[in-house]
């Protein structure tokens, strides 16, 4: 019987407050430079709502609840109520932002009243305290009753560090999983640093011997790797009424063995285990998916909390974003999908209610997908699938695809193979010159799986243009697949291709991450498990038609 994976999501910090107090300014300041790859690509989506943050070595997710409002036209009071309810339900820490220029308003008082019942700690941020005088005036907000009231200026950064200190202090204690994850990242970083400073040899065009030599020292390292025997964990996410619970029920139909439904680690999160072919699958937090007929009515935000979905995504390997094919993709969908991509999780997009589309031809699906991809180009790695949870059409393919994507996330590319592709790509198209001159990539190596992460050592690494990174990513995808998973490309500066010969250096001391792995297949893709094998394959058959 499969064990409970007991994975822990990152804690969620919810920023609440009435409009114009500076929530998104504070959000941007906290998330700041960590704004990820997705942002570069997601020119079509609006402002971010979720962000990954880190302070004093602690990672957490920040949510700007202002962006979660479902009816933007609502009066202020209702907006604040909706935010507060979301935060109370799902956040591990709540930051109530108020405006020290405007002073206390009735909407602030109402938000405060609602938040008093929250189990999560509440901190008050009295924003716009841009100078000493206003900072003193901000004292009036102590009357809301929270001792932890911090005058800040989100716009200028004043006081934000103290607020962040208090936030990290108030978060629930760090779990072992979080600590382990941090260690893995630190190890991978250290390794990459060692590589950069240690033992690369000159790699020029056609210099196969040098590549082989470098590969010998650096290629077959065991990478930052999570438990290999873990189940395939899926999160079903999507807006209310798109058919998540119908899909869940269809997936759990009689012919599947439901192994168990045991409480997960978060507040009343229930994970459902099942077997699919040779794979063991766990669907994360099925309690967050209301069963049909069970909960009727109520505001949509209560019926299905986006924050809850975020937590599920955090714990999952692969997210299945369920979309109502009739309604198409909304901004909220794009936000959640963007979060999935940023977190490096796998993504499958299921167009449900396909049975409702009238007059389908054999081109309908392709046309539909092409137009969707135009809307969300940053999701071009994700396979689409049309299903009907109602009739059961292709619901089995959801699991099949998810297991495939799981495998793609764990693919490892041997260093010589990788460098052949990178070299060929550079020959086909050299990186355009930046301010400093033309960048030159000397060497690339995969440093992690899930998501596959590659470090490129280059001269003028900072000058490698975004579009060139896209080009390289496309070359890697064309060659190796990686369907359904984001991949990460990291560029590190190297002054030249030549360094001393010091093969022992790279493996020094970093335990699990750097231990030599057994049985790497030379010159190719390493096998992944459960029949989701190997090299170039395309999941969904319709990969990236717009390319
Ligand atoms: P939200 O609606 O709560 O997300 O508020 P915004 O972050 O959009 O900010 C509302 C307005 O307040 C904007 O014009 C900001 O420039 C301004 N603002 C935000 N933070 C500060 C601050 O620390 N000081 C001052 N003076 N203005 C700020
Ligand atoms: P959830 O809120 O995402 O869990 O959505 P539900 O599973 O409760 O489905 C919402 C409504 O859509 C229900 O009335 C379902 O019967 C209906 N529905 C779900 N899947 C399909 C489908 O594939 N086709 C059609 N025609 N209706 C569906």
Coordinates of C-alpha atoms and ligand atoms in Angstrom, one line a residue:
X1 CA 0.0 0.0 0.0
X2 CA 1.4 3.4 -0.9
X3 CA 2.5 5.5 1.9
X4 CA 1.3 9.0 2.5
X5 CA 3.9 11.2 0.8
X6 CA 3.5 13.7 3.6
X7 CA 4.8 16.5 1.4
X8 CA 4.4 19.9 2.8
X9 CA 3.5 23.0 0.8
X10 CA 5.2 26.3 1.4
X11 CA 3.3 28.5 3.9
X12 CA 1.0 31.1 2.4
X13 CA 1.0 34.7 3.4
X14 CA -2.2 36.6 2.4
X15 CA -2.1 40.3 2.0
X16 CA -5.5 41.8 2.6
X17 CA -6.9 45.3 2.8
X18 CA -9.2 47.7 1.1
X19 CA -8.3 49.0 -2.4
X20 CA -5.5 51.6 -2.7
X21 CA -3.8 51.0 0.6
X22 CA -0.8 49.7 -1.2
X23 CA -1.3 45.9 -1.2
X24 CA 0.2 45.3 -4.6
X25 CA 3.0 47.8 -3.9
X26 CA 3.9 45.8 -0.8
X27 CA 3.5 42.5 -2.7
X28 CA 5.9 43.6 -5.4
X29 CA 8.4 44.8 -2.9
X30 CA 8.3 41.4 -1.1
X31 CA 8.4 39.3 -4.2
X32 CA 10.8 41.7 -5.9
X33 CA 13.6 40.3 -7.8
X34 CA 12.4 36.7 -7.5
X35 CA 9.9 37.5 -10.3
X36 CA 10.5 34.5 -12.5
X37 CA 10.9 33.4 -16.0
X38 CA 7.2 33.3 -16.5
X39 CA 6.9 37.0 -16.2
X40 CA 9.2 37.5 -19.2
X41 CA 6.9 35.3 -21.2
X42 CA 3.6 36.1 -19.8
X43 CA 3.2 39.4 -21.5
X44 CA -0.4 38.6 -22.1
X45 CA -1.4 38.1 -18.4
X46 CA -2.1 40.8 -16.0
X47 CA -0.3 41.7 -12.8
X48 CA 0.8 38.9 -10.7
X49 CA -1.2 37.7 -7.7
X50 CA 1.0 35.0 -6.3
X51 CA 4.6 35.2 -5.7
X52 CA 7.4 33.2 -4.3
X53 CA 9.3 35.0 -1.6
X54 CA 12.3 34.3 0.6
X55 CA 13.5 36.2 3.7
X56 CA 16.1 35.1 6.2
X57 CA 16.3 31.8 4.4
X58 CA 12.7 31.1 4.7
X59 CA 10.6 30.5 1.6
X60 CA 6.9 31.3 1.5
X61 CA 4.2 32.2 -1.0
X62 CA 2.7 35.7 -0.9
X63 CA -0.8 36.2 -2.2
X64 CA -2.2 39.6 -3.1
X65 CA -5.9 38.9 -2.3
X66 CA -6.9 42.1 -4.0
X67 CA -6.3 40.3 -7.3
X68 CA -8.5 37.5 -6.4
X69 CA -11.7 39.5 -6.2
X70 CA -14.2 37.7 -8.3
X71 CA -16.6 40.6 -8.9
X72 CA -14.4 43.7 -9.4
X73 CA -17.4 46.0 -9.4
X74 CA -18.4 45.1 -5.8
X75 CA -18.5 47.8 -3.2
X76 CA -15.4 48.1 -1.1
X77 CA -16.9 46.4 1.9
X78 CA -17.7 43.3 -0.1
X79 CA -14.3 43.1 -1.7
X80 CA -12.7 43.3 1.7
X81 CA -15.0 40.6 3.1
X82 CA -14.2 38.3 0.2
X83 CA -10.5 38.7 0.7
X84 CA -10.7 38.2 4.4
X85 CA -12.7 35.0 4.1
X86 CA -10.2 33.6 1.6
X87 CA -7.4 34.5 3.9
X88 CA -9.0 33.1 7.0
X89 CA -9.7 29.9 5.2
X90 CA -6.3 29.2 3.8
X91 CA -3.6 31.5 4.8
X92 CA -0.9 30.6 7.3
X93 CA -0.3 34.3 8.0
X94 CA -2.3 37.4 7.3
X95 CA -1.0 40.9 6.7
X96 CA -3.7 43.5 7.0
X97 CA -2.6 46.6 5.1
X98 CA -4.0 50.0 6.1
X99 CA -3.3 53.5 4.9
X100 CA -1.7 55.9 7.3
X101 CA -2.4 58.9 5.2
X102 CA -6.1 58.2 5.0
X103 CA -6.3 57.0 8.6
X104 CA -8.7 54.4 9.9
X105 CA -11.8 53.9 7.7
X106 CA -15.0 51.8 8.3
X107 CA -13.8 49.3 5.7
X108 CA -10.6 48.8 7.8
X109 CA -12.6 48.2 10.9
X110 CA -14.8 45.7 9.1
X111 CA -11.8 43.8 7.8
X112 CA -10.3 43.8 11.3
X113 CA -13.5 42.4 12.8
X114 CA -13.6 39.6 10.3
X115 CA -10.0 38.7 10.8
X116 CA -10.3 38.5 14.6
X117 CA -11.6 34.9 14.2
X118 CA -8.7 33.8 12.0
X119 CA -6.6 31.0 13.5
X120 CA -3.6 32.3 11.5
X121 CA -1.6 35.2 13.1
X122 CA -2.4 38.7 11.8
X123 CA 0.1 41.5 11.4
X124 CA -1.0 45.0 10.6
X125 CA 1.1 47.0 8.1
X126 CA 0.3 50.7 8.4
X127 CA 1.5 51.7 4.9
X128 CA 2.5 55.0 3.4
X129 CA 4.4 55.9 6.6
X130 CA 6.9 57.6 4.4
X131 CA 8.5 59.8 7.0
X132 CA 9.0 60.1 10.8
X133 CA 5.9 62.2 11.3
X134 CA 3.6 59.7 9.5
X135 CA 5.3 56.9 11.2
X136 CA 4.2 58.4 14.6
X137 CA 0.7 59.0 13.2
X138 CA 0.5 55.3 12.2
X139 CA 0.2 54.6 15.9
X140 CA -3.6 55.1 15.6
X141 CA -3.8 51.6 14.1
X142 CA -2.8 50.0 17.3
X143 CA -6.5 50.7 18.2
X144 CA -7.4 47.8 15.9
X145 CA -6.1 45.6 18.7
X146 CA -3.1 43.9 17.2
X147 CA 0.1 44.3 19.0
X148 CA 2.0 43.5 15.9
X149 CA 1.4 46.8 14.0
X150 CA 4.2 48.0 11.8
X151 CA 4.5 51.4 10.1
X152 CA 5.9 50.8 6.7
X153 CA 6.4 52.6 3.4
X154 CA 5.9 49.9 0.7
X155 CA 6.8 52.5 -2.0
X156 CA 10.1 53.4 -0.4
X157 CA 11.0 50.3 1.4
X158 CA 11.0 51.9 4.8
X159 CA 10.1 49.5 7.6
X160 CA 9.5 46.6 5.2
X161 CA 12.5 44.6 6.5
X162 CA 11.1 44.8 10.0
X163 CA 7.8 43.7 8.8
X164 CA 9.4 40.8 6.9
X165 CA 11.3 39.8 10.1
X166 CA 8.0 39.7 12.0
X167 CA 6.3 37.7 9.2
X168 CA 9.0 35.0 9.1
X169 CA 8.9 34.9 12.8
X170 CA 5.1 34.4 12.8
X171 CA 5.1 31.6 10.2
X172 CA 4.5 28.0 11.3
X173 CA 7.8 26.2 12.1
X174 CA 9.7 25.0 9.1
X175 CA 9.0 21.4 8.2
X176 CA 11.6 18.7 7.6
X177 CA 10.6 18.7 4.0
X178 CA 11.2 22.4 3.6
X179 CA 14.6 22.0 5.3
X180 CA 15.5 19.1 3.0
X181 CA 14.4 21.1 -0.1
X182 CA 16.5 24.0 0.9
X183 CA 19.5 21.8 1.4
X184 CA 19.1 20.3 -2.0
X185 CA 19.0 23.7 -3.6
X186 CA 22.0 24.9 -1.7
X187 CA 23.9 21.8 -2.8
X188 CA 23.0 22.3 -6.4
X189 CA 24.1 25.9 -6.1
X190 CA 27.3 25.0 -4.5
X191 CA 28.0 22.4 -7.2
X192 CA 27.3 25.0 -9.9
X193 CA 29.7 27.4 -8.2
X194 CA 32.3 24.7 -8.0
X195 CA 31.8 23.9 -11.7
X196 CA 32.3 27.6 -12.5
X197 CA 35.4 28.0 -10.6
X198 CA 36.9 24.6 -10.7
X199 CA 37.6 22.3 -13.4
X200 CA 36.3 23.1 -16.9
X201 CA 38.5 22.5 -19.8
X202 CA 38.3 24.5 -23.0
X203 CA 35.4 23.4 -25.1
X204 CA 35.5 24.7 -28.6
X205 CA 33.6 23.7 -31.7
X206 CA 34.5 20.1 -32.6
X207 CA 36.4 19.6 -29.5
X208 CA 34.8 16.3 -28.6
X209 CA 37.7 15.0 -26.6
X210 CA 37.4 18.0 -24.2
X211 CA 33.7 17.5 -23.9
X212 CA 34.1 13.9 -23.1
X213 CA 36.7 14.8 -20.5
X214 CA 34.5 17.3 -18.9
X215 CA 31.6 14.9 -19.0
X216 CA 33.6 12.4 -17.2
X217 CA 34.1 14.7 -14.2
X218 CA 30.8 16.3 -14.3
X219 CA 28.2 14.4 -16.2
X220 CA 27.0 11.5 -14.2
X221 CA 26.4 13.3 -11.0
X222 CA 23.4 12.4 -9.1
X223 CA 21.2 15.4 -9.2
X224 CA 19.1 17.3 -6.8
X225 CA 16.6 14.6 -6.7
X226 CA 13.4 13.9 -4.8
X227 CA 12.4 10.5 -3.6
X228 CA 12.5 8.3 -6.7
X229 CA 9.8 6.0 -5.5
X230 CA 7.3 8.7 -4.7
X231 CA 3.9 8.3 -6.2
X232 CA 2.8 10.4 -9.1
X233 CA 1.1 13.2 -7.3
X234 CA -1.6 15.2 -9.2
X235 CA -3.5 18.3 -8.3
X236 CA -6.8 19.0 -10.1
X237 CA -7.2 22.7 -10.3
X238 CA -9.6 25.1 -12.0
X239 CA -12.4 27.5 -11.3
X240 CA -15.7 26.4 -9.8
X241 CA -18.0 24.5 -12.1
X242 CA -15.5 23.5 -14.7
X243 CA -16.0 19.9 -13.7
X244 CA -13.3 19.0 -11.3
X245 CA -15.4 16.9 -9.1
X246 CA -17.1 15.2 -12.1
X247 CA -13.6 14.4 -13.4
X248 CA -12.5 13.1 -10.0
X249 CA -15.5 10.8 -9.9
X250 CA -14.9 9.7 -13.4
X251 CA -11.3 8.9 -12.6
X252 CA -12.4 7.0 -9.5
X253 CA -14.8 4.9 -11.5
X254 CA -15.3 1.2 -10.7
X255 CA -12.5 -0.1 -12.8
X256 CA -9.9 1.8 -10.8
X257 CA -8.8 0.5 -7.5
X258 CA -9.1 3.3 -4.9
X259 CA -6.4 2.4 -2.4
X260 CA -7.2 4.8 0.3
X261 CA -8.2 8.3 1.2
X262 CA -6.1 9.4 4.1
X263 CA -5.9 12.9 5.6
X264 CA -3.0 14.8 4.3
X265 CA -0.8 17.1 6.2
X266 CA -2.7 20.4 5.8
X267 CA -5.9 21.3 7.5
X268 CA -8.4 18.7 6.5
X269 CA -6.8 18.1 3.1
X270 CA -7.7 14.6 1.9
X271 CA -5.4 12.9 -0.6
X272 CA -6.9 10.1 -2.7
X273 CA -4.7 7.2 -3.8
X274 CA -5.3 5.0 -6.8
X275 CA -3.5 2.8 -9.2
X276 CA -3.3 3.4 -12.9
X277 CA -1.6 0.7 -14.9
X278 CA 1.7 0.2 -13.2
X279 CA 1.6 3.7 -11.6
X280 CA 0.5 4.7 -8.2
X281 CA -1.1 8.0 -8.3
X282 CA -2.2 10.3 -5.5
X283 CA -4.6 13.1 -6.2
X284 CA -3.8 15.8 -3.8
X285 CA -6.4 17.4 -1.5
X286 CA -9.5 16.0 -3.0
X287 CA -11.3 17.5 0.0
X288 CA -10.7 20.9 -1.7
X289 CA -12.8 19.7 -4.6
X290 CA -16.4 19.9 -3.6
X291 CA -18.3 16.7 -4.4
X292 CA -21.3 17.4 -6.6
X293 CA -24.5 17.9 -4.6
X294 CA -22.6 18.3 -1.3
X295 CA -22.1 22.0 -1.1
X296 CA -24.6 24.1 -3.0
X297 CA -24.7 27.8 -3.3
X298 CA -22.4 30.2 -1.5
X299 CA -20.1 32.6 -3.2
X300 CA -17.7 30.9 -5.6
X301 CA -14.7 31.9 -3.6
X302 CA -15.9 29.8 -0.7
X303 CA -16.8 26.9 -2.9
X304 CA -13.4 26.6 -4.3
X305 CA -10.5 28.5 -2.9
X306 CA -7.7 29.5 -5.2
X307 CA -5.3 29.5 -2.3
X308 CA -6.1 26.0 -1.6
X309 CA -5.3 25.1 -5.2
X310 CA -2.0 26.8 -4.8
X311 CA -1.2 24.6 -1.8
X312 CA -2.2 21.6 -3.7
X313 CA 0.0 22.6 -6.6
X314 CA 2.9 23.1 -4.2
X315 CA 2.6 19.5 -3.1
X316 CA 2.0 18.1 -6.6
X317 CA 4.3 16.9 -9.3
X318 CA 1.8 17.6 -12.0
X319 CA -1.2 19.9 -12.0
X320 CA -4.2 19.2 -14.2
X321 CA -5.8 22.5 -15.0
X322 CA -9.4 21.8 -15.8
X323 CA -11.0 24.4 -18.1
X324 CA -14.6 24.6 -19.3
X325 CA -14.1 24.3 -23.1
X326 CA -17.1 26.3 -23.7
X327 CA -15.9 29.3 -21.6
X328 CA -12.3 29.1 -22.5
X329 CA -9.3 30.2 -20.4
X330 CA -9.8 33.1 -18.0
X331 CA -7.3 35.4 -16.3
X332 CA -7.6 33.4 -13.1
X333 CA -6.8 30.2 -15.0
X334 CA -3.8 31.9 -16.5
X335 CA -2.6 33.0 -13.0
X336 CA -2.9 29.5 -11.6
X337 CA -1.2 28.0 -14.6
X338 CA 1.6 30.7 -14.3
X339 CA 2.1 29.7 -10.7
X340 CA 2.4 26.0 -11.8
X341 CA 5.0 27.0 -14.3
X342 CA 6.9 29.1 -11.9
X343 CA 7.0 26.4 -9.3
X344 CA 8.4 24.1 -11.9
X345 CA 5.5 21.6 -11.7
X346 CA 4.2 19.7 -14.7
X347 CA 1.1 20.9 -16.3
X348 CA -1.7 19.3 -18.3
X349 CA -4.6 21.4 -19.6
X350 CA -7.9 19.5 -19.8
X351 CA -10.6 21.1 -21.9
X352 CA -13.6 19.6 -20.2
X353 CA -17.3 19.6 -21.4
X354 CA -16.0 18.8 -24.9
X355 CA -19.4 17.1 -25.4
X356 CA -21.1 20.5 -25.4
X357 CA -19.2 21.8 -28.4
X358 CA -21.4 21.6 -31.4
X359 CA -20.4 20.7 -34.9
X360 CA -17.0 19.5 -34.2
X361 CA -14.8 18.5 -37.1
X362 CA -11.4 16.8 -37.0
X363 CA -9.8 20.2 -37.0
X364 CA -11.8 21.7 -34.1
X365 CA -9.4 20.6 -31.4
X366 CA -6.3 21.8 -33.2
X367 CA -7.9 25.2 -34.0
X368 CA -9.0 25.5 -30.4
X369 CA -5.6 24.7 -29.0
X370 CA -3.8 27.0 -31.5
X371 CA -5.9 30.0 -30.4
X372 CA -5.4 29.2 -26.7
X373 CA -1.7 29.0 -27.2
X374 CA -1.7 32.4 -28.7
X375 CA -3.4 33.7 -25.5
X376 CA -0.9 32.1 -23.2
X377 CA 2.4 31.6 -25.0
X378 CA 4.2 31.0 -21.7
X379 CA 2.3 27.7 -21.4
X380 CA 3.5 26.3 -24.6
X381 CA 5.2 23.4 -22.9
X382 CA 1.8 22.1 -21.6
X383 CA -0.1 19.5 -23.5
X384 CA -3.9 20.1 -24.1
X385 CA -6.5 17.4 -24.0
X386 CA -10.2 17.5 -24.7
X387 CA -12.3 15.4 -22.4
X388 CA -15.8 15.0 -21.1
X389 CA -16.1 14.1 -17.5
X390 CA -19.8 13.6 -18.1
X391 CA -19.5 10.9 -20.8
X392 CA -16.1 9.7 -19.7
X393 CA -14.6 10.5 -23.0
X394 CA -10.8 10.4 -22.8
X395 CA -10.7 10.8 -19.0
X396 CA -8.3 8.0 -18.8
X397 CA -5.9 10.0 -21.0
X398 CA -5.7 12.5 -18.2
X399 CA -3.9 10.1 -16.0
X400 CA -1.8 8.7 -18.9
X401 CA -0.6 12.2 -19.8
X402 CA 0.0 13.1 -16.2
X403 CA 2.2 10.0 -15.7
X404 CA 4.1 10.8 -19.0
X405 CA 4.7 14.4 -17.7
X406 CA 5.9 13.0 -14.4
X407 CA 8.5 11.0 -16.3
X408 CA 9.5 14.0 -18.5
X409 CA 10.2 16.0 -15.3
X410 CA 12.7 13.3 -14.3
X411 CA 14.5 12.9 -17.5
X412 CA 18.3 13.3 -17.4
X413 CA 20.4 14.2 -20.3
X414 CA 24.0 13.1 -20.3
X415 CA 26.4 15.9 -20.5
X416 CA 28.1 15.0 -23.8
X417 CA 24.7 14.7 -25.5
X418 CA 23.6 18.0 -24.1
X419 CA 26.7 19.7 -25.2
X420 CA 26.5 18.3 -28.7
X421 CA 23.0 19.9 -29.0
X422 CA 24.2 23.2 -27.4
X423 CA 27.1 23.4 -29.8
X424 CA 25.0 22.6 -32.8
X425 CA 22.5 25.3 -31.7
X426 CA 25.3 27.9 -31.4
X427 CA 26.6 27.0 -34.8
X428 CA 23.1 27.4 -36.3
X429 CA 22.6 30.7 -34.5
X430 CA 25.3 32.4 -32.5
X431 CA 24.1 34.5 -29.5
X432 CA 23.6 38.1 -30.6
X433 CA 26.1 40.5 -29.1
X434 CA 25.1 42.3 -26.0
X435 CA 26.6 45.6 -24.7
X436 CA 29.8 43.7 -23.6
X437 CA 30.2 41.8 -26.8
X438 CA 29.0 38.5 -28.1
X439 CA 28.3 35.9 -25.4
X440 CA 29.9 32.5 -25.9
X441 CA 28.6 29.4 -24.3
X442 CA 31.4 27.1 -23.3
X443 CA 29.7 24.3 -21.6
X444 CA 26.3 23.2 -20.3
X445 CA 25.3 20.6 -17.8
X446 CA 22.1 19.4 -16.2
X447 CA 22.1 20.1 -12.4
X448 CA 18.6 19.0 -11.4
X449 CA 15.5 17.2 -12.4
X450 CA 11.9 17.9 -11.5
X451 CA 12.1 20.4 -13.1
X452 CA 15.0 19.7 -15.4
X453 CA 17.5 22.4 -14.8
X454 CA 20.5 23.3 -16.9
X455 CA 23.5 25.5 -16.1
X456 CA 25.2 27.2 -19.1
X457 CA 28.6 28.5 -18.5
X458 CA 29.3 31.4 -20.8
X459 CA 31.4 34.5 -21.4
X460 CA 29.1 37.5 -21.0
X461 CA 26.5 35.3 -19.5
X462 CA 24.5 38.3 -18.4
X463 CA 24.3 39.5 -22.0
X464 CA 22.6 36.4 -23.3
X465 CA 19.3 37.8 -24.5
X466 CA 15.9 36.5 -23.5
X467 CA 15.1 35.5 -27.0
X468 CA 18.3 33.5 -27.3
X469 CA 17.4 31.6 -24.1
X470 CA 14.1 30.8 -25.7
X471 CA 15.9 29.6 -28.8
X472 CA 18.1 27.3 -26.7
X473 CA 15.1 26.0 -24.7
X474 CA 13.3 25.2 -28.0
X475 CA 16.4 23.4 -29.2
X476 CA 16.5 21.3 -26.1
X477 CA 12.8 20.6 -26.3
X478 CA 13.0 19.6 -30.0
X479 CA 15.8 17.2 -29.1
X480 CA 14.8 15.8 -25.8
X481 CA 11.1 16.4 -25.4
X482 CA 10.3 17.6 -21.8
X483 CA 6.7 17.8 -22.8
X484 CA 4.5 19.1 -20.0
X485 CA 7.3 20.3 -17.8
X486 CA 8.9 23.7 -17.5
X487 CA 12.7 23.6 -17.8
X488 CA 15.1 26.0 -16.3
X489 CA 18.1 27.5 -18.0
X490 CA 20.6 29.2 -15.8
X491 CA 23.5 31.2 -17.1
X492 CA 26.8 31.6 -15.2
X493 CA 29.7 33.7 -16.1
X494 CA 33.0 32.1 -17.2
X495 CA 35.8 34.3 -18.4
X496 CA 37.1 31.6 -20.7
X497 CA 36.7 28.0 -21.5
X498 CA 40.0 27.1 -19.9
X499 CA 40.6 26.3 -16.2
X500 CA 42.7 23.9 -14.4
X501 CA 42.3 20.3 -14.3
X502 CA 40.8 19.4 -10.9
X503 CA 38.2 16.7 -11.4
X504 CA 37.8 16.0 -7.7
X505 CA 36.7 19.4 -6.9
X506 CA 33.2 19.3 -8.1
X507 CA 32.1 16.4 -6.0
X508 CA 33.6 17.7 -2.8
X509 CA 31.4 17.3 0.2
X510 CA 27.9 17.8 -1.0
X511 CA 26.5 14.5 0.0
X512 CA 23.5 13.2 -1.7
X513 CA 23.3 15.6 -4.5
X514 CA 26.8 15.1 -5.7
X515 CA 27.1 11.4 -5.3
X516 CA 28.0 9.6 -8.4
X517 CA 25.1 7.8 -9.9
X518 CA 25.2 4.3 -11.2
X519 CA 24.5 3.1 -14.7
X520 CA 24.0 6.3 -16.6
X521 CA 23.4 5.6 -20.2
X522 CA 26.2 7.1 -22.1
X523 CA 25.3 9.7 -24.7
X524 CA 21.6 9.8 -24.1
X525 CA 18.6 10.2 -22.1
X526 CA 18.4 8.3 -18.9
X527 CA 15.5 6.0 -18.4
X528 CA 12.7 7.2 -16.2
X529 CA 10.4 4.9 -14.4
X530 CA 7.1 3.2 -14.9
X531 CA 7.2 2.8 -18.6
X532 CA 7.3 6.5 -19.2
X533 CA 10.6 5.8 -20.8
X534 CA 13.2 7.7 -22.3
X535 CA 14.0 9.8 -25.2
X536 CA 12.3 12.1 -27.4
X537 CA 8.6 11.6 -27.3
X538 CA 5.7 13.9 -27.5
X539 CA 2.9 13.7 -25.1
X540 CA -0.5 14.6 -26.4
X541 CA 0.8 14.3 -29.9
X542 CA 0.1 18.0 -30.5
X543 CA 3.0 19.7 -29.0
X544 CA 3.5 23.3 -29.6
X545 CA 1.7 23.6 -32.9
X546 CA 2.4 27.3 -33.1
X547 CA 6.1 26.9 -33.3
Ligands
LIG1 P1 -3.8 48.2 -3.6 O1 -5.0 48.6 -4.3 O2 -4.0 48.1 -2.1 O3 -3.1 47.1 -4.2 O4 -2.8 49.5 -3.7 P2 -1.6 49.8 -4.7 O5 -0.4 49.1 -4.3 O6 -2.1 49.8 -6.1 O7 -1.3 51.3 -4.3 C1 -2.3 52.3 -4.3 C2 -1.6 53.7 -4.4 O8 -0.9 54.0 -3.2 C3 -0.6 53.8 -5.5 O9 -0.8 55.1 -6.1 C4 0.7 53.7 -4.9 O10 1.7 54.4 -5.6 C5 0.5 54.3 -3.5 N1 1.4 53.8 -2.5 C6 1.6 52.5 -2.2 N2 2.5 52.4 -1.2 C7 2.8 53.7 -0.8 C8 3.7 54.2 0.2 O11 4.4 53.5 0.9 N3 3.7 55.6 0.3 C9 2.9 56.4 -0.5 N4 3.0 57.7 -0.3 N5 2.1 55.9 -1.4 C10 2.1 54.5 -1.6
LIG2 P1 -16.4 21.7 -10.1 O1 -17.0 22.8 -9.4 O2 -15.2 22.1 -10.9 O3 -16.1 20.5 -9.2 O4 -17.5 21.2 -11.2 P2 -18.6 20.0 -11.1 O5 -17.9 18.7 -11.3 O6 -19.4 20.1 -9.9 O7 -19.4 20.3 -12.4 C1 -20.1 21.5 -12.6 C2 -21.3 21.2 -13.5 O8 -20.8 20.9 -14.8 C3 -22.1 20.1 -13.1 O9 -23.5 20.4 -13.4 C4 -21.7 18.9 -14.0 O10 -22.7 18.0 -14.2 C5 -21.3 19.6 -15.3 N1 -20.3 18.9 -16.0 C6 -19.1 18.5 -15.5 N2 -18.3 17.9 -16.5 C7 -19.1 18.0 -17.6 C8 -18.9 17.5 -19.0 O11 -17.9 17.0 -19.4 N3 -19.9 17.8 -19.8 C9 -21.1 18.4 -19.5 N4 -22.0 18.6 -20.4 N5 -21.3 18.8 -18.2 C10 -20.3 18.6 -17.3

